[in-house]
Each structure stands twice: as structure tokens, then as C-alpha cells.
Amino acid sequence: MISRLAASLSRIGAVALFLLQVLAACGPALLRPRLIVQQVYNTGARSLVIIMLCGLFVGMVLGLQGYDLLARFGSESALGVAATLGLLKELGPVVTALLFAGRAGTALTSEIGLMRATDQLTAMQMMAVDPLQRVIAPRFLGGIIAMPLLAAVFNIIGIYGAQLVGVSLMGVDQGTFWSQMQGAVALHDVNEGIVKSAAFGVICSLLAVYEGYNAEPTAAGVGLATTRTVVASSVMTLVVDYMLTAAFLKV
Amino acid sequence: MIEQPTPSAATGAALVELRDVHYRVGSRALFNGVNITVQRGSITAVMGPSGTGKTTLLRLITGQIAPSSGTVTVFGRDVATLRRDDVFAMRKRMGMLFQNGALLTDLDVFENVAFPLREHTRLPEAVLRTLVLMKLQAVGLRGAATLMPQQLSGGMARRVALARAIVMDPEILIYDEPFVGLDPISMGVVARLIRSLNDALGITSIVVSHDVQEVGVIADQSFIVADGTVIASGTSEQLQSSTQPAVQQFLQGAADGPVPFHYPAADYRTDLAAAESAQ
């Protein structure tokens, strides 16, 4: 028990030290924006379809459940507000982060892990190229940029999904849906979502590149590292989500 | 791009020198006093059975790890005392060929060879293109410039990696098991390339391998490493005439000898009897 506690504590420390190394490598990496743009495409654009699809269905479910709940109090007209706040503040950032960990995080880990297993990272070091600057930092930065953008797309599609179900299917008045939303949702609600998704972007990207970079250089090691990326990213996302929510509500 | 040779190298002294190198992993001693000298312009082979730490030897030479004791001198400087920037400067004067090529999988053949140039120089695109095509021509793969690494055979991948290793015009080329997993034709091609590149470009080559035949043909001098130390060295003729049982076993590929066929185990009969009584 104590040894397992010590092991997880040392892992947190290792990730923190790795973060410092990556941050130091980010400076030189920023001078080569093409590499970062390429990674935004890799992690962001390639996750777009799954994000949009999931956003649509999460929004539609919100429309159904929200309508059912609100109808019990006779306040169906607030459906727009409920769905939008739920998406912007919680579901958008969190579900996007979970999907990101599953789609982009695993891809990053296995890509970097395979580069480790096939000596590509060592080869770079032998060519006097620092893999942290050339490989890790661009992927880390790309993930951080992509996550809030993906969350924004998720929110937009989700709100339309809620509208689709609430207005077209359940019969909420369209004007009420949008005007109530416009009146009740403030800028700080949007900001809360952006801050959250940025934080999740750092967590998911960092864990993905960390696990890949430190994967055991075998097929089994890469597989294990990929699993650890999903598990660790998901757990950390939900834990940090609670902390951020509490901080925003000043509990 | 290429720095001036250091004084000690210019006087014809050893380019790479390992003196009384000890290396321990945990409590296990991998090397107990290894002495190897690599002369400028020569092809030096480091041979030995699997698991004797030949690859570790290369990591010592390239400054990836430091010896527990003893000194590794490259270009006249002790590698262990170099700072990070100096290690990188040293590596720019070296090329290394990895066992599986270690080509970057997201770049095509041309970009793989161009990689060191793009990272370290600001050459105009036309010059860079000429340089890369020249190196690809040298390994006979100019026609494969647009292929991706996944589309290459093992031998081709290794030749592309060789082109990449020489694109910065290194003074030392290091080969880690260049013949493993190649068909006889590719083996011959790679062996000829090692010899011709060494002579044409004035490179010093270090070849780590256990392919006695292939290496014996091209090497100027060989070192056989076993049990953590150099058990024999010299030209291949000198090695062939060695009377040491361990050297002869390795050169002739005998299954049993000083390196036993059986992994250490309890007595065979006792083991079988125990299995029987357990039933």
C-alpha cells in the first residue's frame, strides 16, 4: 500500500519534471510554427469528425432530458439556458477532453512510443537534434491549441443538437429557446469553459507525450503506455474539473 | 559545417580510444577493462557473441552513457567531461547507422536524408536538393527518393539510413549490426558500401557486428569482445590463426565451447527425477 502510494507520488513528480523539460523546449519549438501547425492538424483536425458527432448526440440527449426535467416544473422555456450552460461549463470541455484523450492522446502516445521503440528518438539525438524540441514540444503545443478549439466546436454543435430536439421534436418555441439563452448566458460562463478546456488541453497533451516518451521500447510497452494515457488523462480531467468548478463557484 | 580536425587527430593518433573502460549496470559488470583503439581512416570491427554489450560500447563512444571508470577519448577529448553542447558538436562530426535504420516514419526518403541538413544548416533549397540526391546516388537509391520508409525493404531502409548518416560529411561512421536480417545480396551491397564510403570519403568506420564472414572481408582490424573484455584483436588473418578456444569457437560458429550451449541449470537428471516424483 505504502509502496504503491510512493510509486504514484514519484510518477507525479516525474511528470512535473518532464513538464519543466518540455516547457524549456517550447521556446525553440515556437520559432518553428510550421511543426506546431502540423500537430494542430494532426490532433485537432483529425479529431473533428468524432467531436462533431459526439457533440450532436450529447446536445440531443440534453434536449430530451432537459425538456423532461423542466417540464415537471412547467418551465420548458428555459431549455435553451439549461442546455447551453450545461454544455459551455461542463459537458463541452469534459467530454471533449475525454474524447481527445481517446482519439488524439492515444495516437500521440503510440506514435512517440513507436519512435522510441524503433530508435528514431535516439537517432535524432545522434544527429545532434533534441527530440524534446523537435518531436515533443510541437505535439504538446499543438494539443494545447487544439483542445479549446475542439471544445468550441463541440459546444456549437451540441447547442444545435439541443435545439433540434427541444424545438423540432418536443415543441419548445424557437424564439423562447434562443432569447432566454441570450438573456441568461453571460461572458463569464463562456470564459469558464475556455479556461477549463485549456487546462484539460495541458493535462491530456502532457500525459500523452510523457507516456509516449517514457514508454518501454517494445510492442507491449507501447500498448501499455497507450492504455495509461487514456486512464490517467480521463481521471485527471475529472479531478481537475471538480477543482476548477469549485474555484469558479468560490466554494 | 565541418570543424577543423583537433591537433591530436591531425598527427595521425587514434581517433577513438577506449582505455581500461569499466561499465556496470546495477551490480552486473558489463565491461571489465576494455581497451580499443581506432586508427584514423581505418575500418575497425568490434565483434562478439550476442549479449556482450556491443551496442553499449557504441553508446559509450557516442556519449549517450558514461563509463563507470576508465576513459573514452573521441577526437582527442574525453567524452565524459564534455558538456551537452560539446556532445552535440561532437555528434555532428559522427554518423551512425542503426540496426533497423531508424528512419523517421513520417518523412519520405528524401526528407529523411535532408533532415540533418534542415536541422543544422540554412542551405538554399537547390543546394540541399543537390546534396541529398548525391548521397542517395551514392547508395543507389536516388530513384526511391519519394518513397515512404514503410515502402522500403530492410536492405533499402538501411541504405537510406546510410545516406542520411553521411549527409553531414562526418569524420567517423558507426555501424550497429549493419548485416542483421539482410539477404545475401543486400549484405554484399552494404559491405561494399561500407568499404567504398570509407575509402572515397576518408571516413573512419567502426562496425559492430557478429557476422564474422562479412566483416572479416572489409575490416582492417578487429576486436573480439567477450566476458566484458577484449579477448583478441588484430587483422582477420591474425584472428584466424589464434589458438584461443573462445576465439576459434566464435569464428567457426561452434555450438558448444567456452560459451556453453546450455543456459546454466540444475543437473538434468535431478530435474527430470523431480518432475517424475511430482506427478
Coordinates of C-alpha atoms in Angstrom, one line a residue:
Chain A
M1 CA 0.0 0.0 0.0
I2 CA 2.7 2.5 1.0
S3 CA 4.9 1.4 -1.8
R4 CA 2.1 1.9 -4.3
L5 CA 1.5 5.3 -2.8
A6 CA 5.2 6.1 -3.1
A7 CA 5.1 4.9 -6.7
S8 CA 2.2 7.1 -7.8
L9 CA 3.8 10.0 -5.9
S10 CA 7.1 9.5 -7.8
R11 CA 5.2 9.3 -11.0
I12 CA 3.5 12.7 -10.4
G13 CA 7.0 14.1 -9.6
A14 CA 8.4 12.6 -12.8
V15 CA 5.5 14.1 -14.9
A16 CA 6.2 17.5 -13.2
L17 CA 9.9 17.4 -14.0
F18 CA 9.1 16.3 -17.6
L19 CA 6.7 19.3 -17.9
L20 CA 9.6 21.6 -16.9
Q21 CA 11.8 20.0 -19.6
V22 CA 9.1 20.3 -22.2
L23 CA 8.4 23.9 -21.3
A24 CA 12.1 24.7 -21.7
A25 CA 12.0 23.1 -25.1
C26 CA 8.9 25.0 -26.1
G27 CA 10.8 28.2 -26.6
P28 CA 12.9 26.9 -29.5
A29 CA 9.9 25.0 -30.8
L30 CA 7.9 28.2 -31.1
L31 CA 10.4 29.5 -33.6
R32 CA 9.2 26.8 -36.0
P33 CA 5.5 27.3 -36.2
R34 CA 5.1 25.0 -39.2
L35 CA 5.8 22.0 -36.9
I36 CA 3.1 23.2 -34.5
V37 CA 0.6 23.9 -37.2
Q38 CA 1.1 20.4 -38.5
Q39 CA 0.4 19.0 -35.0
V40 CA -2.7 21.1 -34.6
Y41 CA -3.9 19.5 -37.8
N42 CA -2.9 16.0 -36.5
T43 CA -4.5 16.2 -33.1
G44 CA -7.2 18.8 -33.9
A45 CA -8.5 18.5 -37.4
R46 CA -8.3 14.7 -37.3
S47 CA -10.4 14.6 -34.2
L48 CA -13.0 16.9 -35.7
V49 CA -15.5 14.3 -37.0
I50 CA -15.7 12.3 -33.8
I51 CA -16.0 15.6 -31.8
M52 CA -18.9 16.8 -34.0
L53 CA -20.7 13.6 -34.0
C54 CA -20.5 13.2 -30.2
G55 CA -21.4 16.9 -29.7
L56 CA -24.5 16.4 -31.7
F57 CA -25.7 13.4 -29.7
V58 CA -24.8 14.9 -26.3
G59 CA -26.7 18.0 -27.3
M60 CA -29.7 16.0 -28.4
V61 CA -29.7 14.0 -25.2
L62 CA -29.6 17.2 -23.2
G63 CA -32.6 18.4 -25.2
L64 CA -34.5 15.3 -24.2
Q65 CA -33.5 15.1 -20.6
G66 CA -33.6 18.8 -20.1
Y67 CA -37.1 19.0 -21.5
D68 CA -38.3 16.1 -19.4
L69 CA -36.9 17.6 -16.2
L70 CA -38.0 21.2 -16.9
A71 CA -41.5 20.1 -18.0
R72 CA -42.0 18.8 -14.4
F73 CA -41.8 22.4 -13.2
G74 CA -43.6 23.8 -16.2
S75 CA -40.5 25.7 -17.3
E76 CA -39.7 24.1 -20.6
S77 CA -39.0 27.6 -22.0
A78 CA -35.7 27.5 -20.0
L79 CA -34.5 24.6 -22.1
G80 CA -32.1 26.8 -24.1
V81 CA -30.5 28.2 -21.0
A82 CA -30.1 24.8 -19.3
A83 CA -28.7 23.0 -22.3
T84 CA -26.3 25.9 -23.1
L85 CA -25.0 26.3 -19.6
G86 CA -24.6 22.6 -19.2
L87 CA -22.6 22.4 -22.5
L88 CA -20.5 25.5 -22.1
K89 CA -19.5 25.0 -18.4
E90 CA -19.3 21.2 -18.1
L91 CA -20.1 18.8 -20.9
G92 CA -18.3 20.6 -23.6
P93 CA -14.9 20.8 -22.0
V94 CA -15.1 17.5 -20.2
V95 CA -16.5 15.3 -22.9
T96 CA -14.1 16.9 -25.5
A97 CA -11.2 16.2 -23.2
L98 CA -12.3 12.5 -22.8
L99 CA -12.7 12.1 -26.5
F100 CA -9.4 13.9 -27.1
A101 CA -7.6 11.5 -24.7
G102 CA -9.1 8.6 -26.6
R103 CA -8.6 9.8 -30.1
A104 CA -5.6 12.2 -30.2
G105 CA -3.9 11.3 -26.9
T106 CA -3.6 7.6 -27.7
A107 CA -2.4 8.5 -31.2
L108 CA 0.3 10.7 -29.8
T109 CA 1.5 8.2 -27.2
S110 CA 1.7 5.3 -29.7
E111 CA 3.4 7.5 -32.3
I112 CA 6.1 8.7 -29.9
G113 CA 6.4 5.3 -28.2
L114 CA 7.0 3.7 -31.6
M115 CA 9.6 6.3 -32.4
R116 CA 11.3 5.3 -29.2
A117 CA 11.0 1.6 -29.9
T118 CA 12.4 2.0 -33.4
D119 CA 15.4 4.1 -32.2
Q120 CA 14.1 7.2 -34.0
L121 CA 14.5 9.3 -30.9
T122 CA 18.0 8.0 -30.3
A123 CA 18.8 8.6 -34.0
M124 CA 17.8 12.2 -33.6
Q125 CA 20.0 12.6 -30.5
M126 CA 22.8 11.1 -32.6
M127 CA 22.2 13.7 -35.3
A128 CA 22.6 16.3 -32.6
V129 CA 18.8 17.1 -32.6
D130 CA 17.0 17.3 -29.3
P131 CA 13.8 15.2 -29.6
L132 CA 12.2 17.2 -26.9
Q133 CA 12.4 20.3 -29.2
R134 CA 11.7 18.6 -32.5
V135 CA 9.1 16.0 -31.5
I136 CA 7.7 16.5 -28.1
A137 CA 7.3 20.3 -27.7
P138 CA 5.4 20.8 -31.1
R139 CA 3.0 18.0 -30.2
F140 CA 2.4 19.3 -26.7
L141 CA 1.8 22.8 -28.0
G142 CA -0.4 21.5 -30.8
G143 CA -2.6 19.7 -28.4
I144 CA -2.9 22.8 -26.1
I145 CA -4.0 24.9 -29.1
A146 CA -6.4 22.2 -30.5
M147 CA -8.3 21.4 -27.3
P148 CA -10.2 24.7 -26.7
L149 CA -11.0 24.9 -30.5
L150 CA -12.4 21.4 -30.4
A151 CA -14.4 22.2 -27.3
A152 CA -15.8 25.3 -29.0
V153 CA -16.9 23.2 -32.0
F154 CA -18.4 20.6 -29.6
N155 CA -20.4 23.3 -27.9
I156 CA -21.8 24.8 -31.1
I157 CA -22.9 21.5 -32.5
G158 CA -24.3 20.5 -29.1
I159 CA -26.4 23.6 -28.8
Y160 CA -27.8 23.0 -32.2
G161 CA -28.5 19.4 -31.2
A162 CA -30.4 20.5 -28.2
Q163 CA -32.3 23.0 -30.3
L164 CA -33.1 20.3 -32.9
V165 CA -34.7 18.0 -30.2
G166 CA -36.2 20.7 -28.0
V167 CA -37.8 22.8 -30.7
S168 CA -38.4 20.5 -33.6
L169 CA -39.3 17.4 -31.6
M170 CA -40.6 18.5 -28.2
G171 CA -42.2 21.7 -29.4
V172 CA -40.4 24.4 -27.4
D173 CA -40.9 27.8 -29.0
Q174 CA -37.9 28.6 -31.1
G175 CA -37.9 32.3 -30.2
T176 CA -38.1 31.5 -26.5
F177 CA -35.3 28.9 -26.8
W178 CA -32.8 31.4 -28.2
S179 CA -33.9 34.6 -26.4
Q180 CA -33.8 33.0 -23.0
M181 CA -30.4 31.7 -23.7
Q182 CA -29.2 35.1 -24.9
G183 CA -30.5 36.7 -21.7
A184 CA -29.2 34.2 -19.2
V185 CA -25.8 33.2 -20.5
A186 CA -23.0 35.7 -19.6
L187 CA -19.5 36.1 -20.9
H188 CA -18.0 34.6 -17.7
D189 CA -19.9 31.3 -18.4
V190 CA -18.1 31.1 -21.7
N191 CA -14.8 32.0 -20.2
E192 CA -15.2 29.3 -17.6
G193 CA -15.5 26.7 -20.3
I194 CA -12.5 28.1 -22.2
V195 CA -10.3 28.1 -19.0
K196 CA -11.4 24.5 -18.3
S197 CA -10.7 23.2 -21.8
A198 CA -7.3 25.0 -21.9
A199 CA -6.4 23.2 -18.6
F200 CA -7.6 19.9 -19.9
G201 CA -5.6 20.5 -23.1
V202 CA -2.4 20.9 -21.0
I203 CA -3.2 17.8 -18.9
C204 CA -4.2 15.5 -21.8
S205 CA -1.3 16.6 -24.1
L206 CA 1.3 16.4 -21.3
L207 CA 0.3 13.0 -20.2
A208 CA 0.1 11.7 -23.8
V209 CA 3.6 12.9 -24.7
Y210 CA 5.0 11.8 -21.3
E211 CA 3.7 8.3 -21.6
G212 CA 5.0 8.0 -25.2
Y213 CA 8.4 9.4 -24.4
N214 CA 8.9 7.1 -21.4
A215 CA 7.2 4.0 -22.9
E216 CA 9.2 0.8 -22.7
P217 CA 10.7 0.4 -26.2
T218 CA 8.7 -2.8 -27.0
A219 CA 5.4 -3.6 -28.6
A220 CA 3.9 -4.5 -25.2
G221 CA 5.4 -1.3 -23.7
V222 CA 3.8 0.9 -26.3
G223 CA 0.4 -0.8 -25.8
L224 CA 0.7 -0.4 -22.0
A225 CA 1.7 3.3 -22.4
T226 CA -1.3 4.0 -24.6
T227 CA -3.7 2.5 -22.0
R228 CA -2.1 4.5 -19.3
T229 CA -2.6 7.7 -21.3
V230 CA -6.3 7.2 -21.6
V231 CA -6.8 6.2 -17.9
A232 CA -4.6 8.9 -16.5
S233 CA -5.9 11.6 -18.8
S234 CA -9.5 10.8 -18.0
V235 CA -9.1 10.6 -14.3
M236 CA -7.0 13.8 -14.1
T237 CA -9.6 15.6 -16.3
L238 CA -12.4 14.8 -14.0
V239 CA -10.5 15.6 -10.8
V240 CA -9.3 18.9 -12.1
D241 CA -12.8 19.6 -13.4
Y242 CA -14.2 19.4 -9.9
M243 CA -11.4 21.6 -8.6
L244 CA -11.9 24.3 -11.3
T245 CA -15.7 24.2 -10.8
A246 CA -15.3 24.7 -7.1
A247 CA -12.9 27.6 -7.7
F248 CA -15.3 29.3 -10.2
L249 CA -18.2 28.9 -7.8
K250 CA -16.0 30.2 -5.0
V251 CA -17.0 27.3 -2.8
Chain B
M1 CA 30.0 22.9 -41.3
I2 CA 32.9 20.6 -40.7
E3 CA 35.2 21.7 -37.9
Q4 CA 38.9 21.6 -38.2
P5 CA 40.5 18.3 -37.0
T6 CA 41.8 18.5 -33.5
P7 CA 45.6 18.5 -33.1
S8 CA 45.8 15.0 -31.8
A9 CA 43.8 13.6 -34.7
A10 CA 45.9 15.5 -37.2
T11 CA 49.1 13.9 -36.0
G12 CA 47.7 10.5 -37.0
A13 CA 47.0 9.3 -33.5
A14 CA 43.9 7.3 -32.6
L15 CA 40.6 9.0 -33.4
V16 CA 38.7 6.9 -30.9
E17 CA 40.3 5.4 -27.9
L18 CA 38.8 3.3 -25.0
R19 CA 41.3 2.9 -22.2
D20 CA 40.5 0.5 -19.3
V21 CA 36.8 1.1 -19.6
H22 CA 34.6 -0.5 -16.9
Y23 CA 30.8 -0.3 -17.1
R24 CA 28.4 -1.6 -14.6
V25 CA 24.6 -1.9 -14.9
G26 CA 23.4 -2.2 -11.3
S27 CA 25.6 -4.9 -9.8
R28 CA 26.3 -6.6 -13.1
A29 CA 29.7 -5.7 -14.7
L30 CA 29.2 -5.4 -18.5
F31 CA 32.8 -4.3 -19.2
N32 CA 35.9 -5.1 -17.1
G33 CA 38.7 -3.1 -18.6
V34 CA 38.1 -2.8 -22.4
N35 CA 40.9 -1.3 -24.5
I36 CA 40.1 -0.4 -28.1
T37 CA 42.0 1.9 -30.4
V38 CA 40.6 3.1 -33.7
Q39 CA 43.0 4.5 -36.2
R40 CA 42.1 7.3 -38.5
G41 CA 40.9 6.2 -41.9
S42 CA 40.6 2.5 -41.0
I43 CA 37.6 0.2 -40.7
T44 CA 37.5 -1.3 -37.2
A45 CA 35.3 -4.2 -36.4
V46 CA 34.0 -4.9 -32.9
M47 CA 32.7 -8.5 -32.9
G48 CA 31.4 -10.7 -30.2
P49 CA 28.6 -13.1 -29.2
S50 CA 25.2 -11.6 -28.6
G51 CA 24.7 -10.0 -25.2
T52 CA 28.3 -8.9 -24.7
G53 CA 27.3 -5.3 -24.8
K54 CA 28.5 -4.3 -28.2
T55 CA 25.7 -1.8 -28.6
T56 CA 26.6 -0.4 -25.1
L57 CA 30.1 0.1 -26.4
L58 CA 28.7 2.4 -29.1
R59 CA 26.6 4.3 -26.6
L60 CA 29.8 4.9 -24.6
I61 CA 31.6 6.2 -27.7
T62 CA 28.8 8.5 -28.7
G63 CA 28.4 9.9 -25.2
Q64 CA 25.0 8.6 -24.5
I65 CA 26.3 6.9 -21.3
A66 CA 29.4 7.5 -19.3
P67 CA 31.8 4.7 -18.2
S68 CA 31.9 3.7 -14.5
S69 CA 35.7 4.1 -14.7
G70 CA 38.3 4.5 -17.5
T71 CA 38.3 7.0 -20.3
V72 CA 36.6 7.2 -23.7
T73 CA 38.5 9.6 -25.9
V74 CA 37.0 10.8 -29.2
F75 CA 38.6 13.4 -31.4
G76 CA 41.2 13.8 -28.7
R77 CA 38.8 14.7 -25.9
D78 CA 37.4 12.7 -23.0
V79 CA 33.7 12.2 -23.8
A80 CA 32.7 12.0 -20.1
T81 CA 33.9 15.6 -19.4
L82 CA 32.0 17.2 -22.3
R83 CA 29.1 19.5 -21.7
R84 CA 25.8 18.8 -23.5
D85 CA 26.6 21.4 -26.3
D86 CA 30.0 19.8 -26.8
V87 CA 28.5 16.3 -27.0
F88 CA 26.1 17.6 -29.7
A89 CA 29.0 19.3 -31.5
M90 CA 30.9 16.0 -31.4
R91 CA 28.0 14.1 -32.8
K92 CA 27.7 16.4 -35.7
R93 CA 31.1 15.0 -36.7
M94 CA 29.8 11.5 -36.4
G95 CA 27.3 9.5 -38.4
M96 CA 25.6 6.5 -37.0
L97 CA 23.7 3.7 -38.7
F98 CA 21.2 2.0 -36.5
Q99 CA 20.3 -1.7 -36.7
N100 CA 16.9 -1.2 -38.2
G101 CA 17.7 2.1 -40.0
A102 CA 15.7 4.2 -37.5
L103 CA 14.3 6.3 -40.4
L104 CA 11.7 8.9 -39.3
T105 CA 8.4 7.3 -40.3
D106 CA 6.5 10.5 -41.1
L107 CA 9.0 11.7 -43.6
D108 CA 9.8 10.3 -47.1
V109 CA 13.2 9.1 -48.1
F110 CA 14.3 12.5 -49.5
E111 CA 13.3 14.3 -46.3
N112 CA 14.9 11.7 -44.1
V113 CA 18.2 12.3 -45.8
A114 CA 17.7 16.0 -45.8
F115 CA 16.7 16.0 -42.1
P116 CA 20.2 16.7 -40.6
L117 CA 20.8 19.5 -43.2
R118 CA 17.5 21.1 -42.5
E119 CA 18.1 21.0 -38.7
H120 CA 21.7 22.2 -38.7
T121 CA 22.2 24.4 -41.8
R122 CA 20.4 27.1 -43.7
L123 CA 21.3 25.9 -47.2
P124 CA 19.3 27.2 -50.2
E125 CA 16.8 24.6 -51.4
A126 CA 18.7 23.9 -54.6
V127 CA 21.9 23.2 -52.9
L128 CA 20.2 21.0 -50.3
R129 CA 18.5 19.1 -53.1
T130 CA 21.8 18.5 -54.9
L131 CA 23.5 17.3 -51.7
V132 CA 20.7 14.9 -50.9
L133 CA 20.5 13.5 -54.4
M134 CA 24.2 13.0 -54.4
K135 CA 24.1 11.0 -51.2
L136 CA 21.2 8.9 -52.4
Q137 CA 23.0 8.2 -55.7
A138 CA 26.0 7.0 -53.6
V139 CA 23.8 4.3 -52.0
G140 CA 22.0 3.6 -55.3
L141 CA 18.6 4.8 -54.2
R142 CA 18.1 8.2 -56.0
G143 CA 15.1 6.6 -57.7
A144 CA 13.5 5.9 -54.3
A145 CA 13.5 9.5 -53.1
T146 CA 9.8 9.9 -52.9
L147 CA 9.0 6.6 -51.2
M148 CA 8.0 6.4 -47.6
P149 CA 10.0 4.3 -45.1
Q150 CA 7.2 1.7 -44.8
Q151 CA 7.6 1.0 -48.5
L152 CA 11.3 0.1 -48.3
S153 CA 12.8 -3.4 -47.8
G154 CA 15.1 -3.9 -44.9
G155 CA 18.2 -3.5 -47.0
M156 CA 16.9 -0.4 -48.7
A157 CA 16.0 1.2 -45.4
R158 CA 19.5 0.6 -44.2
R159 CA 21.0 2.2 -47.3
V160 CA 18.8 5.3 -46.9
A161 CA 19.9 5.5 -43.3
L162 CA 23.5 5.3 -44.5
A163 CA 22.8 8.2 -46.9
R164 CA 21.4 10.1 -44.0
A165 CA 24.4 9.2 -41.8
I166 CA 26.9 10.6 -44.4
V167 CA 24.9 13.7 -45.5
M168 CA 26.7 15.9 -43.0
D169 CA 30.1 14.6 -44.2
P170 CA 31.1 13.0 -40.8
E171 CA 34.6 12.0 -39.9
I172 CA 33.5 8.9 -38.1
L173 CA 30.8 6.5 -39.2
I174 CA 29.4 4.0 -36.7
Y175 CA 27.5 0.9 -37.8
D176 CA 25.4 -1.0 -35.3
E177 CA 24.9 -4.5 -36.7
P178 CA 24.6 -3.5 -40.3
F179 CA 24.1 -7.0 -41.6
V180 CA 21.4 -8.4 -39.4
G181 CA 18.4 -9.6 -41.2
L182 CA 19.6 -8.9 -44.7
D183 CA 19.6 -11.4 -47.6
P184 CA 23.0 -12.3 -49.1
I185 CA 22.7 -9.8 -51.9
S186 CA 21.9 -6.9 -49.6
M187 CA 24.6 -8.0 -47.3
G188 CA 27.2 -7.8 -50.1
V189 CA 25.8 -4.4 -51.1
V190 CA 26.1 -3.0 -47.6
A191 CA 29.6 -4.5 -47.1
R192 CA 30.8 -3.0 -50.4
L193 CA 29.2 0.4 -49.4
I194 CA 31.0 0.5 -46.1
R195 CA 34.3 -0.1 -47.7
S196 CA 33.9 2.3 -50.6
L197 CA 32.4 5.1 -48.5
N198 CA 35.3 4.7 -46.1
D199 CA 37.9 5.0 -48.8
A200 CA 36.2 7.5 -51.0
L201 CA 35.2 10.0 -48.3
G202 CA 38.2 9.4 -46.0
I203 CA 35.9 8.4 -43.2
T204 CA 36.9 6.3 -40.1
S205 CA 34.5 3.4 -39.6
I206 CA 33.5 1.4 -36.6
V207 CA 31.4 -1.7 -37.4
V208 CA 29.8 -3.6 -34.6
S209 CA 28.7 -7.0 -35.8
H210 CA 28.6 -10.7 -35.2
D211 CA 28.7 -11.6 -38.9
V212 CA 32.3 -12.9 -38.9
Q213 CA 32.5 -13.6 -42.7
E214 CA 31.1 -10.2 -43.9
V215 CA 33.0 -8.1 -41.5
G216 CA 36.2 -10.1 -41.9
V217 CA 36.4 -9.2 -45.6
I218 CA 36.2 -5.4 -45.1
A219 CA 37.7 -4.8 -41.7
D220 CA 41.3 -3.5 -41.3
Q221 CA 41.4 -4.6 -37.7
S222 CA 39.0 -6.5 -35.5
F223 CA 38.4 -6.7 -31.8
I224 CA 36.6 -9.6 -30.3
V225 CA 34.7 -8.7 -27.1
A226 CA 33.6 -11.4 -24.7
D227 CA 33.1 -11.7 -20.9
G228 CA 33.5 -7.9 -20.5
T229 CA 36.9 -7.6 -22.1
V230 CA 38.7 -7.8 -25.4
I231 CA 39.8 -11.4 -25.8
A232 CA 41.6 -10.9 -29.2
S233 CA 42.4 -8.2 -31.7
G234 CA 44.3 -7.8 -35.0
T235 CA 43.7 -8.4 -38.7
S236 CA 41.3 -11.1 -39.7
E237 CA 44.3 -13.4 -40.6
Q238 CA 45.8 -12.9 -37.2
L239 CA 42.5 -13.8 -35.6
Q240 CA 42.0 -16.9 -37.8
S241 CA 45.4 -18.2 -36.6
S242 CA 44.6 -17.5 -33.0
T243 CA 44.8 -20.6 -30.7
Q244 CA 42.4 -19.3 -28.1
P245 CA 39.4 -21.6 -27.8
A246 CA 36.9 -18.8 -27.3
V247 CA 38.1 -17.0 -30.4
Q248 CA 38.0 -20.2 -32.5
Q249 CA 34.5 -21.1 -31.2
F250 CA 33.2 -17.6 -32.2
L251 CA 34.9 -17.6 -35.6
Q252 CA 33.8 -21.1 -36.6
G253 CA 30.4 -20.9 -35.0
A254 CA 30.7 -24.0 -32.9
A255 CA 27.6 -24.6 -30.8
D256 CA 29.4 -25.6 -27.7
G257 CA 32.7 -24.4 -26.2
P258 CA 33.9 -21.8 -23.8
V259 CA 30.4 -20.2 -24.5
P260 CA 28.3 -23.2 -23.4
F261 CA 25.3 -24.4 -25.4
H262 CA 23.2 -24.8 -22.2
Y263 CA 22.0 -22.0 -20.1
P264 CA 23.1 -22.7 -16.5
A265 CA 20.7 -25.1 -14.9
A266 CA 20.4 -27.7 -12.3
D267 CA 21.6 -31.3 -13.1
Y268 CA 19.4 -32.7 -15.9
R269 CA 18.8 -36.0 -14.2
T270 CA 17.8 -34.4 -10.9
D271 CA 15.4 -32.1 -12.7
L272 CA 13.7 -34.9 -14.6
A273 CA 13.5 -37.1 -11.5
A274 CA 11.9 -34.2 -9.6
A275 CA 9.3 -33.8 -12.3
E276 CA 8.5 -37.5 -12.2
S277 CA 8.1 -37.6 -8.4
A278 CA 5.9 -34.6 -8.6
Q279 CA 3.3 -36.4 -10.7

